[in-house]
Tab-separated table of C-alpha atoms in Angstrom:
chain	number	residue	atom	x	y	z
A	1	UNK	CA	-14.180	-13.502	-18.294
A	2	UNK	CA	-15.433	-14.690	-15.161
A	3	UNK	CA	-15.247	-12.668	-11.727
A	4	UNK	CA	-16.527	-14.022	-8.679
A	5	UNK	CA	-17.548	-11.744	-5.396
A	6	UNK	CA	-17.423	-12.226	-2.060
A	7	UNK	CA	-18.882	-9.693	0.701
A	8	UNK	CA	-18.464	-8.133	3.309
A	9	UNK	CA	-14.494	-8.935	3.335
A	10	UNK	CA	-14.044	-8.473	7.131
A	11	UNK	CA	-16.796	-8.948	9.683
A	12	UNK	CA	-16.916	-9.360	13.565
A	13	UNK	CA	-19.887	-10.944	15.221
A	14	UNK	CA	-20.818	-11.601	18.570
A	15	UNK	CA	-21.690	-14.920	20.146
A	16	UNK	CA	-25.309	-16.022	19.242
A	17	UNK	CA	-25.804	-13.352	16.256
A	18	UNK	CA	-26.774	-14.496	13.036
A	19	UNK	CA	-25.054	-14.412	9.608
A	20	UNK	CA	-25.155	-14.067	6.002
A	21	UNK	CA	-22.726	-14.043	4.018
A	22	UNK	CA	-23.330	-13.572	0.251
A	23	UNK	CA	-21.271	-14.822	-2.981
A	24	UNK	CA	-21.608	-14.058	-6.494
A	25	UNK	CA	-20.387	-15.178	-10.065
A	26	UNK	CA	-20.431	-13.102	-13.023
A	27	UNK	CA	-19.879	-14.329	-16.693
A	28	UNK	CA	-21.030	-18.098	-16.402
A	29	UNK	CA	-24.084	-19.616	-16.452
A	30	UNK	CA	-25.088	-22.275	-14.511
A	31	UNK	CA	-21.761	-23.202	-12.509
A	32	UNK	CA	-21.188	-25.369	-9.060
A	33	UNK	CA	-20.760	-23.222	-6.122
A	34	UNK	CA	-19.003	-23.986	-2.934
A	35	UNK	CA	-18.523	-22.604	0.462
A	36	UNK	CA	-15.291	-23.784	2.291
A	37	UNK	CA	-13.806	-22.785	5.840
A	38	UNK	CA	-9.975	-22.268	6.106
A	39	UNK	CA	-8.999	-21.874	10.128
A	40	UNK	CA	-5.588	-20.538	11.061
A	41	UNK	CA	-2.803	-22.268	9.340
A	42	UNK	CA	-4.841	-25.321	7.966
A	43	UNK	CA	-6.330	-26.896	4.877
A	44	UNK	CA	-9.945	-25.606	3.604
A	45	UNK	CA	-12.877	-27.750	4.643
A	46	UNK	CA	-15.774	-28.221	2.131
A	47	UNK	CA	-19.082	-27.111	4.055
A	48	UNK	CA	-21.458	-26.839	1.424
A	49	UNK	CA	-22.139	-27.011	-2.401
A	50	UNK	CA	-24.499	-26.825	-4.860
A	51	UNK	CA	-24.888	-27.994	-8.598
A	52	UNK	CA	-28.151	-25.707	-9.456
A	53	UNK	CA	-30.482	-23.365	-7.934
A	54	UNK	CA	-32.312	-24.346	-4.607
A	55	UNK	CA	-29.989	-27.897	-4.577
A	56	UNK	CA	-27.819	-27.878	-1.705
A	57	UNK	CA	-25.320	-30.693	-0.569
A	58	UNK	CA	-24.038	-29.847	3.325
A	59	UNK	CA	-20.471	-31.564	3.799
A	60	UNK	CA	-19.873	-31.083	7.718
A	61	UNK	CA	-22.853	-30.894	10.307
A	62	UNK	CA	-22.951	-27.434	12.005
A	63	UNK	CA	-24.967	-24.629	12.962
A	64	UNK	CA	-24.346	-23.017	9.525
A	65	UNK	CA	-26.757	-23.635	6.443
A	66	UNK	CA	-26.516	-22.535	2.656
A	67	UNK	CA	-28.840	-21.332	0.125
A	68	UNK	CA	-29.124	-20.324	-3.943
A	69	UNK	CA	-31.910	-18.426	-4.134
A	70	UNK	CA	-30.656	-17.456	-8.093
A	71	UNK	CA	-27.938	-19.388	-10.747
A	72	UNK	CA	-24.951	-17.052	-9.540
A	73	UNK	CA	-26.054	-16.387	-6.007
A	74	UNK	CA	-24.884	-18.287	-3.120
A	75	UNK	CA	-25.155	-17.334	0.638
A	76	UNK	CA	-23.958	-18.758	3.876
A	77	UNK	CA	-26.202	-18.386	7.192
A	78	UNK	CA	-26.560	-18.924	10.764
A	79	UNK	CA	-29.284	-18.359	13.104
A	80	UNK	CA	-26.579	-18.495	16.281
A	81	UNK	CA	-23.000	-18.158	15.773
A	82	UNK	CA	-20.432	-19.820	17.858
A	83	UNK	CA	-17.254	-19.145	19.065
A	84	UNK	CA	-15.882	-21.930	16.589
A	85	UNK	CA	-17.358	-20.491	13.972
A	86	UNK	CA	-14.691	-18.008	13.713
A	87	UNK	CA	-12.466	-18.160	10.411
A	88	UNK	CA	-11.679	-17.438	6.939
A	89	UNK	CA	-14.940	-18.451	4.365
A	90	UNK	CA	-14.023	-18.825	0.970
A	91	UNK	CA	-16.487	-19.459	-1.639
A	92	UNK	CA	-15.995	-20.913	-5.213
A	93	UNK	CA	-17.135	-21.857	-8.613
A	94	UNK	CA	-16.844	-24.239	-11.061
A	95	UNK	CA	-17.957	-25.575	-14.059
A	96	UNK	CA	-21.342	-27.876	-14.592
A	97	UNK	CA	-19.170	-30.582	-15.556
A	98	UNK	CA	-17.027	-32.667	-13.420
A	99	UNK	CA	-12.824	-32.510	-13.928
A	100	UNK	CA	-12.593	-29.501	-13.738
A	101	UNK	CA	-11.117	-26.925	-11.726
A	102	UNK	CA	-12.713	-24.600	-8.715
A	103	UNK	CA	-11.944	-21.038	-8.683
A	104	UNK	CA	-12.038	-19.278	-5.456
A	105	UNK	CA	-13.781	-15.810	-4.582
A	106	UNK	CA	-11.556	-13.205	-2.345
A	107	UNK	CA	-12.392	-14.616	1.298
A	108	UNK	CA	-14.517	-13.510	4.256
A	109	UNK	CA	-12.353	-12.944	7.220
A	110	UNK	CA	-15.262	-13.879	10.299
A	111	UNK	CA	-14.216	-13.563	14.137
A	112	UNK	CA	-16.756	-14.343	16.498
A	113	UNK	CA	-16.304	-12.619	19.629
B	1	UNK	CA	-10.808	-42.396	2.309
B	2	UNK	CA	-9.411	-39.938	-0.159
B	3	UNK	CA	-6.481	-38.663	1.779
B	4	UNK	CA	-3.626	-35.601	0.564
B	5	UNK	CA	-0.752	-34.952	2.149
B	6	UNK	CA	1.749	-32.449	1.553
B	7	UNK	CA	5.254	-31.353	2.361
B	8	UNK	CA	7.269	-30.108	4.029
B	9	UNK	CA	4.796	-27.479	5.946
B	10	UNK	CA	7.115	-24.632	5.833
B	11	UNK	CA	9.725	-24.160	3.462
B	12	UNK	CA	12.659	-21.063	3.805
B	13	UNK	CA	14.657	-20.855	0.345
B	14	UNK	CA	17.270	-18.232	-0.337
B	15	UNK	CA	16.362	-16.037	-3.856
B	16	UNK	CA	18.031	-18.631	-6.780
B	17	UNK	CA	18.110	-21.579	-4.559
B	18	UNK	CA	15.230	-24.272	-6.619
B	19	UNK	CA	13.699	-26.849	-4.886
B	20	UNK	CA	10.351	-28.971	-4.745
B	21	UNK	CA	7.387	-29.236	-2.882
B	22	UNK	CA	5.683	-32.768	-2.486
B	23	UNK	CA	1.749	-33.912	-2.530
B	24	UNK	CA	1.240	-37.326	-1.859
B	25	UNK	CA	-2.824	-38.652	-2.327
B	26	UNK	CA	-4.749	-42.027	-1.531
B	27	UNK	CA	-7.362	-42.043	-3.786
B	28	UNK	CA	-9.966	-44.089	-5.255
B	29	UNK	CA	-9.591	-43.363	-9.288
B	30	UNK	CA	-7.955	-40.252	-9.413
B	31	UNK	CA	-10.100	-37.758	-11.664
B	32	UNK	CA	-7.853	-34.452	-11.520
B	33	UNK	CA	-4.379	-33.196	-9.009
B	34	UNK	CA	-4.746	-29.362	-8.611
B	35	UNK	CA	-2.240	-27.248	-7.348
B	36	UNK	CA	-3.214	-23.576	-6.013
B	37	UNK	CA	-1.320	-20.417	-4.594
B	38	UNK	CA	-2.465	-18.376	-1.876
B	39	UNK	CA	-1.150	-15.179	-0.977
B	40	UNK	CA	-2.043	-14.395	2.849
B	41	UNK	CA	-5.392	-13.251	3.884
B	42	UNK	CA	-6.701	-14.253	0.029
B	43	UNK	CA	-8.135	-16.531	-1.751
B	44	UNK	CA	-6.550	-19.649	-3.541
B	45	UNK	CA	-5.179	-18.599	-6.923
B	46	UNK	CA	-5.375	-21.928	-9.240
B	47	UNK	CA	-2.272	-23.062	-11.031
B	48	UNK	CA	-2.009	-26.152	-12.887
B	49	UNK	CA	-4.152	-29.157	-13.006
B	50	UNK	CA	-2.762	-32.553	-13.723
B	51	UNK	CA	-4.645	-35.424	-14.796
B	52	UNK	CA	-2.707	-38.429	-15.583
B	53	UNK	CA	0.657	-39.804	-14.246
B	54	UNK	CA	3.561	-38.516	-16.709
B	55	UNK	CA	1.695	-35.633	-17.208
B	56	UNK	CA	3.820	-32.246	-16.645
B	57	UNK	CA	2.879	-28.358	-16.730
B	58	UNK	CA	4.628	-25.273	-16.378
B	59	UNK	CA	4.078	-21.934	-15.311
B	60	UNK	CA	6.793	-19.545	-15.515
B	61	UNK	CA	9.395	-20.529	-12.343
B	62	UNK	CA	7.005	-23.446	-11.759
B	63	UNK	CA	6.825	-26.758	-12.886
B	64	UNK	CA	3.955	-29.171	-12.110
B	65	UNK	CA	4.377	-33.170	-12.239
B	66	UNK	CA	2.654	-36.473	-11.708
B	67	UNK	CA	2.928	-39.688	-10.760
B	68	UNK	CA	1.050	-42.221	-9.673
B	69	UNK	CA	0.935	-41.615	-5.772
B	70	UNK	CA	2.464	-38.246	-5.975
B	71	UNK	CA	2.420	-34.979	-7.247
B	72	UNK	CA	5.362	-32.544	-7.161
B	73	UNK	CA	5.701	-28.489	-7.556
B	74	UNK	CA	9.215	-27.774	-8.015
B	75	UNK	CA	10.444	-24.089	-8.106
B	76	UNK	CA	12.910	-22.744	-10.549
B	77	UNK	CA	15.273	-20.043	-9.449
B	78	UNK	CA	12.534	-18.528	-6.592
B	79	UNK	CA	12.033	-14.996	-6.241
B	80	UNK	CA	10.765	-13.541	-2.801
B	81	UNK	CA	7.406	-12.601	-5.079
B	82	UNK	CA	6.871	-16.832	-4.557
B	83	UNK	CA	6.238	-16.482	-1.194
B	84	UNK	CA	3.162	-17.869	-0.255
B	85	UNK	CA	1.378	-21.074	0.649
B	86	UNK	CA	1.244	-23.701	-1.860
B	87	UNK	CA	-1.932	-25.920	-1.986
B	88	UNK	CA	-2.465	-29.257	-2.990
B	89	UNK	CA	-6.136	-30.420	-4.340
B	90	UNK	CA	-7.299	-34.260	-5.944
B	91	UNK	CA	-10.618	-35.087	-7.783
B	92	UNK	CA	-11.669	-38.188	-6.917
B	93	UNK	CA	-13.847	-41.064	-9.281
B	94	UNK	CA	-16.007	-41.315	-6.964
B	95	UNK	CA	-16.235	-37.652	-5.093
B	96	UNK	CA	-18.335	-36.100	-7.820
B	97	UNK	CA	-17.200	-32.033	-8.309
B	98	UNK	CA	-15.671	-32.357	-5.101
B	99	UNK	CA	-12.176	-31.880	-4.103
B	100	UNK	CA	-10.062	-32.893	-0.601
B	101	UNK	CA	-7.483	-30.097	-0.316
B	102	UNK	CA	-4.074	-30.944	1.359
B	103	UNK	CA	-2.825	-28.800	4.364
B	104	UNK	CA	-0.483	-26.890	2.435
B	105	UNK	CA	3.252	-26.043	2.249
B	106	UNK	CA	4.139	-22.476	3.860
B	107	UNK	CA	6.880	-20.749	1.002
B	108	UNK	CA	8.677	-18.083	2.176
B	109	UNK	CA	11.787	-17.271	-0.006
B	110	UNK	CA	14.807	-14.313	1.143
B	111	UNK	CA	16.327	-11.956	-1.028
């Protein structure tokens, strides 16, 4: 079956640090991989995905930026974080082909302070 | 603009008492209507996926169905284990592997 991981769960940043957050699928090969953001109370907002290794698609301009060094290895960055970058990061999989449904990793909690 | 709406935002049931939860979508060529759970401070949990109007699915105290503008969850006989927020998701012709997510309905049901 196929797990997906998320990590760290919680983490709390100060304004202007940098980030990485990192996100890995085990038993698929090959799959789609997206990073969304989820603030308070709201929908989740596509920032990034990508359909193979070193291809990445960025939905929403920012100060963020995402990269897949390996098949099942996805990772979120920033060189400055900003106050509004504060919120829940959820990252998911899915497979190569299209109709079909995402499956969502555990959730980074991220408070900029 | 693919667009997905759903409602109400909040919901408060007593244990027993069924109801439904609505997801309206403007799309262009729908490809796939997903509906998700998420439990607070978690990730979404996926539930059914519907791909044609007509279509219906069921999951325990859950039924999924489709139409042709609308999509709706409707909840048998709740128990407070239900509680949670209820998430709406469409696959558009055109949007590739990409879905637009709806804002959610907030389920909270009382024993």
């Amino acid at each position: 079956s196929q797990t997906i991981h998320q990590w760290p769960a919680t983490l709390v940043q100060p304004v202007g640090s940098p980030l990485s957050l990192e996100c890995t699928v085990e038993g698929t090969s090959n799959p789609n991989l997206y990073w969304y953001r989820q603030a308070a109370g709201r929908g989740l907002q596509l920032l990034f995905y990508s359909v193979g290794i070193g291809q990445i698609s960025s939905e929403v301009p920012q100060n963020l930026s995402a990269s897949r060094p390996q098949d099942r290895q996805f990772i979120l960055s920033s060189k400055k974080l900003l106050l509004s970058d504060s919120g829940f990061y959820l990252c998911a999989w899915s497979r190569g082909s299209s109709s079909y449904e995402q499956y969502f990793g555990p959730g980074t909690r991220l408070t900029v302070t | 603009e693919d667009q997905v709406t759903q409602s109400p935002e909040a919901l408060r049931l007593q244990e027993g008492e069924s109801s439904s939860l609505n997801c309206s979508y403007t799309v262009s060529g729908l490809r796939g209507l997903f509906w998700y759970r998420q439990d607070p401070g978690k990730g979404p949990e996926f539930l059914f996926t519907l791909y044609s109007a007509g279509e219906e699915k069921e999951k325990e105290r859950l039924k999924a169905t489709l139409t042709k503008k609308e999509s709706f969850l409707h909840i048998t006989a709740p128990k407070p284990e239900d509680s949670a927020t209820y998430l709406c998701a469409v696959q558009a012709g055109d949007a590739g592997n990409m879905l637009t997510f709806g804002g959610g309905t907030r389920l909270m049901v009382k024993p």
